[in-house]
Amino acid sequence: MLTDYDASFSRVMDLQNIEVLLVGDSAGMVIQGHDSTLPVTLDAMVYHTSCVARVCRRAFLMADLPFMTYPDPHTALASAKRLLQEGGAHAVKLEASAAQAEIVTALSERGIPVCAHLGLTPQSVHKLGGYKVQGRGQEAATQMLETAQRLQNAGADLLLLECVPVALSKRITQQLTIPVVGIGAGPDTDAQVLVMQDLLGITPGRAPKFSRNFLEGVSSIAQAISAFRDAVKSGKFPGPEHGFE
Ligand code: KIV
């Protein structure tokens, strides 16, 4: 899985057999230049999703429900409707906690595939006190494990773990029956996602510990994307240096 926000990159990713394209609300930072995902609107997500959907032929297309567009089941359904109907998404992702279980159920019961995002949930950055690894310590780990199980029971089709200790994401992946995608969550999840700009090494400032510049040593963006795909499939990425204790 890779994040993707426009038609040109979608074509390349689709041709390189990236299986899931995620129109992430990371667009707020990497496309719009904000310092968080909080300013991203539903209109913007619909716009980016439609740009991707127009040319995406093979990949499964997932789009983020942005900040405060799913505070209750009714609003979540209306927001998801726009991402699927106007944007052309196949599934939605939401940043979850146990409190979101009823929202996941409402979407799932209406036939909308849902990915629940746990761990570092950037829409809660101010509550979390920064972009920090989540689930460290026994209590936090047990709580995340229980929440993951609860969201699966509520109807989530996919779980995404961001910045979670390697051992905990392994336990969660083993415990759940739905696929688990990781970013900064070690090598043991069922799939991996990166933000495209991190993969291309064009993120301003210090690159996140969990990413790798796949453009290094190759001569095109297509080659960088296929190198990422191959490294994930062969278990070479992420390595121990990309994970958190
Ligand atoms: O918005 C985003 O890009 C994400 C990443 C963590 C994959 O959710």
PDB file of C-alpha atoms and ligand atoms in Angstrom:
ATOM      1  CA  MET A   1       0.000   0.000   0.000  1.00  0.00           C
ATOM      2  CA  LEU A   2       1.161   3.541  -0.767  1.00  0.00           C
ATOM      3  CA  THR A   3      -0.363   6.948  -0.255  1.00  0.00           C
ATOM      4  CA  ASP A   4      -1.376   8.705  -3.424  1.00  0.00           C
ATOM      5  CA  TYR A   5      -3.116  11.985  -4.123  1.00  0.00           C
ATOM      6  CA  ASP A   6      -3.185  12.586  -7.888  1.00  0.00           C
ATOM      7  CA  ALA A   7      -3.615  10.995 -11.311  1.00  0.00           C
ATOM      8  CA  SER A   8       0.026  10.952 -12.455  1.00  0.00           C
ATOM      9  CA  PHE A   9       1.332   9.007  -9.477  1.00  0.00           C
ATOM     10  CA  SER A  10      -1.743   6.743  -9.538  1.00  0.00           C
ATOM     11  CA  ARG A  11      -0.887   5.596 -13.065  1.00  0.00           C
ATOM     12  CA  VAL A  12       2.675   4.762 -12.041  1.00  0.00           C
ATOM     13  CA  MET A  13       1.618   2.961  -8.846  1.00  0.00           C
ATOM     14  CA  ASP A  14      -1.102   1.036 -10.624  1.00  0.00           C
ATOM     15  CA  LEU A  15       1.372  -0.094 -13.315  1.00  0.00           C
ATOM     16  CA  GLN A  16       3.816  -1.163 -10.597  1.00  0.00           C
ATOM     17  CA  ASN A  17       1.142  -3.363  -9.013  1.00  0.00           C
ATOM     18  CA  ILE A  18       0.740  -1.492  -5.769  1.00  0.00           C
ATOM     19  CA  GLU A  19      -2.282  -3.316  -4.400  1.00  0.00           C
ATOM     20  CA  VAL A  20      -3.878  -0.569  -2.337  1.00  0.00           C
ATOM     21  CA  LEU A  21      -3.726   3.181  -2.956  1.00  0.00           C
ATOM     22  CA  LEU A  22      -4.494   5.278   0.095  1.00  0.00           C
ATOM     23  CA  VAL A  23      -5.648   8.842  -0.399  1.00  0.00           C
ATOM     24  CA  GLY A  24      -4.410   9.806   3.037  1.00  0.00           C
ATOM     25  CA  ASP A  25      -5.188  12.978   4.898  1.00  0.00           C
ATOM     26  CA  SER A  26      -1.399  13.265   5.044  1.00  0.00           C
ATOM     27  CA  ALA A  27      -2.295  15.341   1.956  1.00  0.00           C
ATOM     28  CA  GLY A  28      -2.658  18.161   4.479  1.00  0.00           C
ATOM     29  CA  MET A  29       1.089  18.067   5.062  1.00  0.00           C
ATOM     30  CA  VAL A  30       2.660  16.699   1.876  1.00  0.00           C
ATOM     31  CA  ILE A  31       0.349  18.396  -0.657  1.00  0.00           C
ATOM     32  CA  GLN A  32      -1.124  21.409   1.113  1.00  0.00           C
ATOM     33  CA  GLY A  33       1.872  22.408   3.242  1.00  0.00           C
ATOM     34  CA  HIS A  34       0.142  22.435   6.621  1.00  0.00           C
ATOM     35  CA  ASP A  35       1.950  21.165   9.698  1.00  0.00           C
ATOM     36  CA  SER A  36      -0.788  18.700  10.623  1.00  0.00           C
ATOM     37  CA  THR A  37      -3.699  16.822   9.052  1.00  0.00           C
ATOM     38  CA  LEU A  38      -6.292  18.833  10.980  1.00  0.00           C
ATOM     39  CA  PRO A  39      -7.031  21.478   8.294  1.00  0.00           C
ATOM     40  CA  VAL A  40      -7.909  18.843   5.666  1.00  0.00           C
ATOM     41  CA  THR A  41     -11.546  19.122   4.623  1.00  0.00           C
ATOM     42  CA  LEU A  42     -13.895  16.519   3.232  1.00  0.00           C
ATOM     43  CA  ASP A  43     -14.099  18.531  -0.014  1.00  0.00           C
ATOM     44  CA  ALA A  44     -10.317  18.256  -0.381  1.00  0.00           C
ATOM     45  CA  MET A  45     -10.404  14.506   0.245  1.00  0.00           C
ATOM     46  CA  VAL A  46     -13.196  14.055  -2.299  1.00  0.00           C
ATOM     47  CA  TYR A  47     -11.155  16.067  -4.803  1.00  0.00           C
ATOM     48  CA  HIS A  48      -7.933  14.062  -4.330  1.00  0.00           C
ATOM     49  CA  THR A  49      -9.799  10.754  -4.282  1.00  0.00           C
ATOM     50  CA  SER A  50     -11.549  11.574  -7.555  1.00  0.00           C
ATOM     51  CA  CYS A  51      -8.195  12.488  -9.180  1.00  0.00           C
ATOM     52  CA  VAL A  52      -6.855   9.068  -8.219  1.00  0.00           C
ATOM     53  CA  ALA A  53     -10.038   7.129  -9.036  1.00  0.00           C
ATOM     54  CA  ARG A  54     -10.240   8.556 -12.553  1.00  0.00           C
ATOM     55  CA  VAL A  55      -7.127   6.643 -13.648  1.00  0.00           C
ATOM     56  CA  CYS A  56      -6.817   3.816 -11.118  1.00  0.00           C
ATOM     57  CA  ARG A  57      -7.583   0.529 -12.920  1.00  0.00           C
ATOM     58  CA  ARG A  58      -6.289  -2.279 -10.725  1.00  0.00           C
ATOM     59  CA  ALA A  59      -5.629  -1.124  -7.183  1.00  0.00           C
ATOM     60  CA  PHE A  60      -8.077  -1.092  -4.296  1.00  0.00           C
ATOM     61  CA  LEU A  61      -8.712   2.567  -3.467  1.00  0.00           C
ATOM     62  CA  MET A  62      -9.039   3.679   0.113  1.00  0.00           C
ATOM     63  CA  ALA A  63      -9.626   7.252   1.292  1.00  0.00           C
ATOM     64  CA  ASP A  64      -9.267   8.855   4.700  1.00  0.00           C
ATOM     65  CA  LEU A  65     -12.212  10.363   6.505  1.00  0.00           C
ATOM     66  CA  PRO A  66     -10.636  13.653   7.611  1.00  0.00           C
ATOM     67  CA  PHE A  67     -10.754  15.306  11.031  1.00  0.00           C
ATOM     68  CA  MET A  68     -14.231  15.633  12.573  1.00  0.00           C
ATOM     69  CA  THR A  69     -16.120  14.202   9.610  1.00  0.00           C
ATOM     70  CA  TYR A  70     -17.174  11.079  11.544  1.00  0.00           C
ATOM     71  CA  PRO A  71     -18.133  12.240  15.065  1.00  0.00           C
ATOM     72  CA  ASP A  72     -21.270  10.038  15.048  1.00  0.00           C
ATOM     73  CA  PRO A  73     -22.654   7.261  12.817  1.00  0.00           C
ATOM     74  CA  HIS A  74     -25.019   9.554  10.907  1.00  0.00           C
ATOM     75  CA  THR A  75     -22.308  12.072   9.976  1.00  0.00           C
ATOM     76  CA  ALA A  76     -19.819   9.288   9.248  1.00  0.00           C
ATOM     77  CA  LEU A  77     -22.257   7.727   6.778  1.00  0.00           C
ATOM     78  CA  ALA A  78     -22.816  11.056   5.032  1.00  0.00           C
ATOM     79  CA  SER A  79     -19.043  11.676   4.797  1.00  0.00           C
ATOM     80  CA  ALA A  80     -18.274   8.150   3.594  1.00  0.00           C
ATOM     81  CA  LYS A  81     -21.040   8.464   1.021  1.00  0.00           C
ATOM     82  CA  ARG A  82     -19.231  11.440  -0.517  1.00  0.00           C
ATOM     83  CA  LEU A  83     -15.875   9.636  -0.619  1.00  0.00           C
ATOM     84  CA  LEU A  84     -17.422   6.623  -2.368  1.00  0.00           C
ATOM     85  CA  GLN A  85     -20.018   8.348  -4.556  1.00  0.00           C
ATOM     86  CA  GLU A  86     -18.215  11.550  -5.608  1.00  0.00           C
ATOM     87  CA  GLY A  87     -14.632  10.444  -4.969  1.00  0.00           C
ATOM     88  CA  GLY A  88     -14.827   6.884  -6.268  1.00  0.00           C
ATOM     89  CA  ALA A  89     -13.191   5.287  -3.213  1.00  0.00           C
ATOM     90  CA  HIS A  90     -13.742   1.598  -2.516  1.00  0.00           C
ATOM     91  CA  ALA A  91     -13.220   1.894   1.229  1.00  0.00           C
ATOM     92  CA  VAL A  92     -12.727   4.472   3.944  1.00  0.00           C
ATOM     93  CA  LYS A  93     -10.162   4.720   6.712  1.00  0.00           C
ATOM     94  CA  LEU A  94     -10.847   6.339  10.056  1.00  0.00           C
ATOM     95  CA  GLU A  95      -8.672   7.021  13.059  1.00  0.00           C
ATOM     96  CA  ALA A  96     -10.186   4.848  15.718  1.00  0.00           C
ATOM     97  CA  SER A  97     -10.551   4.199  19.403  1.00  0.00           C
ATOM     98  CA  ALA A  98     -12.962   1.861  21.160  1.00  0.00           C
ATOM     99  CA  ALA A  99     -15.481   4.732  21.076  1.00  0.00           C
ATOM    100  CA  GLN A 100     -15.588   4.511  17.274  1.00  0.00           C
ATOM    101  CA  ALA A 101     -16.847   0.895  17.275  1.00  0.00           C
ATOM    102  CA  GLU A 102     -20.444   1.944  16.622  1.00  0.00           C
ATOM    103  CA  ILE A 103     -19.323   4.126  13.710  1.00  0.00           C
ATOM    104  CA  VAL A 104     -17.421   1.198  12.205  1.00  0.00           C
ATOM    105  CA  THR A 105     -20.534  -0.962  12.569  1.00  0.00           C
ATOM    106  CA  ALA A 106     -22.793   1.661  10.964  1.00  0.00           C
ATOM    107  CA  LEU A 107     -20.495   1.900   7.916  1.00  0.00           C
ATOM    108  CA  SER A 108     -19.946  -1.837   7.679  1.00  0.00           C
ATOM    109  CA  GLU A 109     -23.654  -2.635   7.894  1.00  0.00           C
ATOM    110  CA  ARG A 110     -24.254  -0.315   4.910  1.00  0.00           C
ATOM    111  CA  GLY A 111     -21.685  -2.236   2.877  1.00  0.00           C
ATOM    112  CA  ILE A 112     -18.841   0.267   3.198  1.00  0.00           C
ATOM    113  CA  PRO A 113     -15.458  -1.398   3.774  1.00  0.00           C
ATOM    114  CA  VAL A 114     -13.655   0.193   6.727  1.00  0.00           C
ATOM    115  CA  CYS A 115     -10.022   0.368   7.745  1.00  0.00           C
ATOM    116  CA  ALA A 116      -9.528   1.264  11.414  1.00  0.00           C
ATOM    117  CA  HIS A 117      -6.313   3.203  12.117  1.00  0.00           C
ATOM    118  CA  LEU A 118      -4.740   2.677  15.562  1.00  0.00           C
ATOM    119  CA  GLY A 119      -1.480   3.660  17.255  1.00  0.00           C
ATOM    120  CA  LEU A 120      -0.251   7.113  16.310  1.00  0.00           C
ATOM    121  CA  THR A 121      -3.425   8.738  15.031  1.00  0.00           C
ATOM    122  CA  PRO A 122      -2.319  12.139  13.673  1.00  0.00           C
ATOM    123  CA  GLN A 123      -5.801  13.710  13.940  1.00  0.00           C
ATOM    124  CA  SER A 124      -5.330  13.419  17.751  1.00  0.00           C
ATOM    125  CA  VAL A 125      -1.824  14.911  17.739  1.00  0.00           C
ATOM    126  CA  HIS A 126      -2.665  17.530  20.366  1.00  0.00           C
ATOM    127  CA  LYS A 127      -4.227  14.959  22.679  1.00  0.00           C
ATOM    128  CA  LEU A 128      -1.256  12.628  22.194  1.00  0.00           C
ATOM    129  CA  GLY A 129       1.193  15.449  22.906  1.00  0.00           C
ATOM    130  CA  GLY A 130       3.056  15.061  19.604  1.00  0.00           C
ATOM    131  CA  TYR A 131       3.881  12.493  16.937  1.00  0.00           C
ATOM    132  CA  LYS A 132       4.997   9.724  19.283  1.00  0.00           C
ATOM    133  CA  VAL A 133       5.139   5.936  19.343  1.00  0.00           C
ATOM    134  CA  GLN A 134       1.957   4.524  20.918  1.00  0.00           C
ATOM    135  CA  GLY A 135       1.292   1.320  22.875  1.00  0.00           C
ATOM    136  CA  ARG A 136       4.467   1.276  24.950  1.00  0.00           C
ATOM    137  CA  GLY A 137       4.109  -0.367  28.364  1.00  0.00           C
ATOM    138  CA  GLN A 138       1.877  -3.211  29.483  1.00  0.00           C
ATOM    139  CA  GLU A 139      -1.284  -1.200  30.097  1.00  0.00           C
ATOM    140  CA  ALA A 140      -1.191   0.701  26.803  1.00  0.00           C
ATOM    141  CA  ALA A 141      -0.371  -2.495  24.904  1.00  0.00           C
ATOM    142  CA  THR A 142      -3.287  -4.432  26.427  1.00  0.00           C
ATOM    143  CA  GLN A 143      -5.607  -1.548  25.706  1.00  0.00           C
ATOM    144  CA  MET A 144      -4.558  -1.400  22.035  1.00  0.00           C
ATOM    145  CA  LEU A 145      -4.932  -5.159  21.667  1.00  0.00           C
ATOM    146  CA  GLU A 146      -8.456  -5.002  23.130  1.00  0.00           C
ATOM    147  CA  THR A 147      -9.399  -2.024  20.968  1.00  0.00           C
ATOM    148  CA  ALA A 148      -8.163  -3.782  17.832  1.00  0.00           C
ATOM    149  CA  GLN A 149     -10.238  -6.843  18.679  1.00  0.00           C
ATOM    150  CA  ARG A 150     -13.265  -4.701  19.408  1.00  0.00           C
ATOM    151  CA  LEU A 151     -12.975  -2.854  16.083  1.00  0.00           C
ATOM    152  CA  GLN A 152     -12.666  -6.145  14.226  1.00  0.00           C
ATOM    153  CA  ASN A 153     -15.780  -7.414  16.013  1.00  0.00           C
ATOM    154  CA  ALA A 154     -17.535  -4.160  15.090  1.00  0.00           C
ATOM    155  CA  GLY A 155     -16.988  -4.892  11.405  1.00  0.00           C
ATOM    156  CA  ALA A 156     -13.617  -3.384  10.452  1.00  0.00           C
ATOM    157  CA  ASP A 157     -12.220  -5.050   7.335  1.00  0.00           C
ATOM    158  CA  LEU A 158      -8.659  -3.870   7.793  1.00  0.00           C
ATOM    159  CA  LEU A 159      -6.535  -2.472  10.586  1.00  0.00           C
ATOM    160  CA  LEU A 160      -3.712   0.032  10.119  1.00  0.00           C
ATOM    161  CA  LEU A 161      -1.100   0.366  12.866  1.00  0.00           C
ATOM    162  CA  GLU A 162       1.106   3.457  12.882  1.00  0.00           C
ATOM    163  CA  CYS A 163       4.206   3.804  15.088  1.00  0.00           C
ATOM    164  CA  VAL A 164       3.578   0.846  17.347  1.00  0.00           C
ATOM    165  CA  PRO A 165       6.308  -1.282  18.996  1.00  0.00           C
ATOM    166  CA  VAL A 166       7.282  -4.265  16.834  1.00  0.00           C
ATOM    167  CA  ALA A 167       6.321  -6.873  19.456  1.00  0.00           C
ATOM    168  CA  LEU A 168       2.874  -5.368  20.000  1.00  0.00           C
ATOM    169  CA  SER A 169       2.030  -5.107  16.301  1.00  0.00           C
ATOM    170  CA  LYS A 170       3.090  -8.749  15.929  1.00  0.00           C
ATOM    171  CA  ARG A 171       0.704  -9.769  18.747  1.00  0.00           C
ATOM    172  CA  ILE A 172      -2.151  -7.749  17.255  1.00  0.00           C
ATOM    173  CA  THR A 173      -1.548  -9.210  13.785  1.00  0.00           C
ATOM    174  CA  GLN A 174      -1.509 -12.747  15.199  1.00  0.00           C
ATOM    175  CA  GLN A 175      -4.664 -12.174  17.214  1.00  0.00           C
ATOM    176  CA  LEU A 176      -6.801 -10.623  14.467  1.00  0.00           C
ATOM    177  CA  THR A 177      -8.225 -12.413  11.462  1.00  0.00           C
ATOM    178  CA  ILE A 178      -8.515  -9.241   9.320  1.00  0.00           C
ATOM    179  CA  PRO A 179      -5.402  -8.000   7.467  1.00  0.00           C
ATOM    180  CA  VAL A 180      -3.171  -5.627   9.418  1.00  0.00           C
ATOM    181  CA  VAL A 181      -1.166  -2.958   7.572  1.00  0.00           C
ATOM    182  CA  GLY A 182       1.788  -1.324   9.287  1.00  0.00           C
ATOM    183  CA  ILE A 183       3.730   1.914   9.066  1.00  0.00           C
ATOM    184  CA  GLY A 184       6.463   2.115  11.666  1.00  0.00           C
ATOM    185  CA  ALA A 185       5.030  -1.084  13.127  1.00  0.00           C
ATOM    186  CA  GLY A 186       7.750  -3.584  12.250  1.00  0.00           C
ATOM    187  CA  PRO A 187       7.959  -6.423   9.741  1.00  0.00           C
ATOM    188  CA  ASP A 188       5.263  -8.744  11.105  1.00  0.00           C
ATOM    189  CA  THR A 189       2.093  -7.050   9.892  1.00  0.00           C
ATOM    190  CA  ASP A 190       0.348  -8.532   6.852  1.00  0.00           C
ATOM    191  CA  ALA A 191       1.116  -5.496   4.676  1.00  0.00           C
ATOM    192  CA  GLN A 192       3.109  -2.264   4.708  1.00  0.00           C
ATOM    193  CA  VAL A 193       2.261   1.297   3.773  1.00  0.00           C
ATOM    194  CA  LEU A 194       4.474   4.346   3.293  1.00  0.00           C
ATOM    195  CA  VAL A 195       3.712   7.941   2.519  1.00  0.00           C
ATOM    196  CA  MET A 196       4.860   8.362  -1.091  1.00  0.00           C
ATOM    197  CA  GLN A 197       6.953  11.463  -0.341  1.00  0.00           C
ATOM    198  CA  ASP A 198       8.873   9.517   2.341  1.00  0.00           C
ATOM    199  CA  LEU A 199       9.526   6.687  -0.111  1.00  0.00           C
ATOM    200  CA  LEU A 200      10.882   9.213  -2.639  1.00  0.00           C
ATOM    201  CA  GLY A 201      13.011  10.959  -0.014  1.00  0.00           C
ATOM    202  CA  ILE A 202      11.426  14.375  -0.579  1.00  0.00           C
ATOM    203  CA  THR A 203       9.909  14.875   2.870  1.00  0.00           C
ATOM    204  CA  PRO A 204      11.280  18.142   4.255  1.00  0.00           C
ATOM    205  CA  GLY A 205      13.427  17.871   7.388  1.00  0.00           C
ATOM    206  CA  ARG A 206      14.511  14.637   9.005  1.00  0.00           C
ATOM    207  CA  ALA A 207      13.064  11.513   7.363  1.00  0.00           C
ATOM    208  CA  PRO A 208      10.938   9.380   9.688  1.00  0.00           C
ATOM    209  CA  LYS A 209      12.882   6.474  11.230  1.00  0.00           C
ATOM    210  CA  PHE A 210      10.428   3.975   9.746  1.00  0.00           C
ATOM    211  CA  SER A 211      10.846   5.090   6.146  1.00  0.00           C
ATOM    212  CA  ARG A 212      13.510   4.481   3.518  1.00  0.00           C
ATOM    213  CA  ASN A 213      14.407   6.507   0.441  1.00  0.00           C
ATOM    214  CA  PHE A 214      13.707   3.983  -2.331  1.00  0.00           C
ATOM    215  CA  LEU A 215      14.757   6.482  -5.015  1.00  0.00           C
ATOM    216  CA  GLU A 216      18.360   6.147  -3.888  1.00  0.00           C
ATOM    217  CA  GLY A 217      20.290   3.974  -6.316  1.00  0.00           C
ATOM    218  CA  VAL A 218      17.565   3.803  -8.976  1.00  0.00           C
ATOM    219  CA  SER A 219      16.831   6.124 -11.883  1.00  0.00           C
ATOM    220  CA  SER A 220      13.058   6.602 -11.916  1.00  0.00           C
ATOM    221  CA  ILE A 221      10.034   6.957  -9.689  1.00  0.00           C
ATOM    222  CA  ALA A 222       8.572   3.777 -11.203  1.00  0.00           C
ATOM    223  CA  GLN A 223      11.723   1.872 -10.213  1.00  0.00           C
ATOM    224  CA  ALA A 224      11.586   3.288  -6.681  1.00  0.00           C
ATOM    225  CA  ILE A 225       7.978   2.161  -6.320  1.00  0.00           C
ATOM    226  CA  SER A 226       8.699  -1.315  -7.635  1.00  0.00           C
ATOM    227  CA  ALA A 227      11.752  -1.531  -5.335  1.00  0.00           C
ATOM    228  CA  PHE A 228       9.451  -0.758  -2.385  1.00  0.00           C
ATOM    229  CA  ARG A 229       6.943  -3.382  -3.518  1.00  0.00           C
ATOM    230  CA  ASP A 230       9.670  -6.018  -3.969  1.00  0.00           C
ATOM    231  CA  ALA A 231      11.372  -5.191  -0.665  1.00  0.00           C
ATOM    232  CA  VAL A 232       8.071  -5.560   1.201  1.00  0.00           C
ATOM    233  CA  LYS A 233       7.091  -8.768  -0.590  1.00  0.00           C
ATOM    234  CA  SER A 234      10.493 -10.354   0.031  1.00  0.00           C
ATOM    235  CA  GLY A 235      10.540  -9.313   3.698  1.00  0.00           C
ATOM    236  CA  LYS A 236      13.563  -6.998   3.242  1.00  0.00           C
ATOM    237  CA  PHE A 237      11.611  -3.899   4.270  1.00  0.00           C
ATOM    238  CA  PRO A 238      11.063  -2.832   6.978  1.00  0.00           C
ATOM    239  CA  GLY A 239      14.323  -3.883   8.607  1.00  0.00           C
ATOM    240  CA  PRO A 240      15.154  -3.850  12.342  1.00  0.00           C
ATOM    241  CA  GLU A 241      16.441  -0.270  12.003  1.00  0.00           C
ATOM    242  CA  HIS A 242      12.954   0.921  10.955  1.00  0.00           C
ATOM    243  CA  GLY A 243      11.093  -0.459  13.975  1.00  0.00           C
ATOM    244  CA  PHE A 244      10.370   0.747  17.515  1.00  0.00           C
ATOM    245  CA  GLU A 245      10.906  -1.147  20.795  1.00  0.00           C
TER     246      GLU A 245
HETATM  247  O1  KIV B   1      -2.827   9.813   5.908  1.00  0.00           O
HETATM  248  C1  KIV B   1      -1.937   8.979   5.738  1.00  0.00           C
HETATM  249  O2  KIV B   1      -1.098   9.099   4.851  1.00  0.00           O
HETATM  250  C2  KIV B   1      -1.879   7.848   6.631  1.00  0.00           C
HETATM  251  C3  KIV B   1      -0.568   7.107   6.714  1.00  0.00           C
HETATM  252  C4  KIV B   1      -0.256   6.709   8.075  1.00  0.00           C
HETATM  253  C5  KIV B   1      -0.524   5.905   5.892  1.00  0.00           C
HETATM  254  O3  KIV B   1      -2.819   7.513   7.279  1.00  0.00           O
END
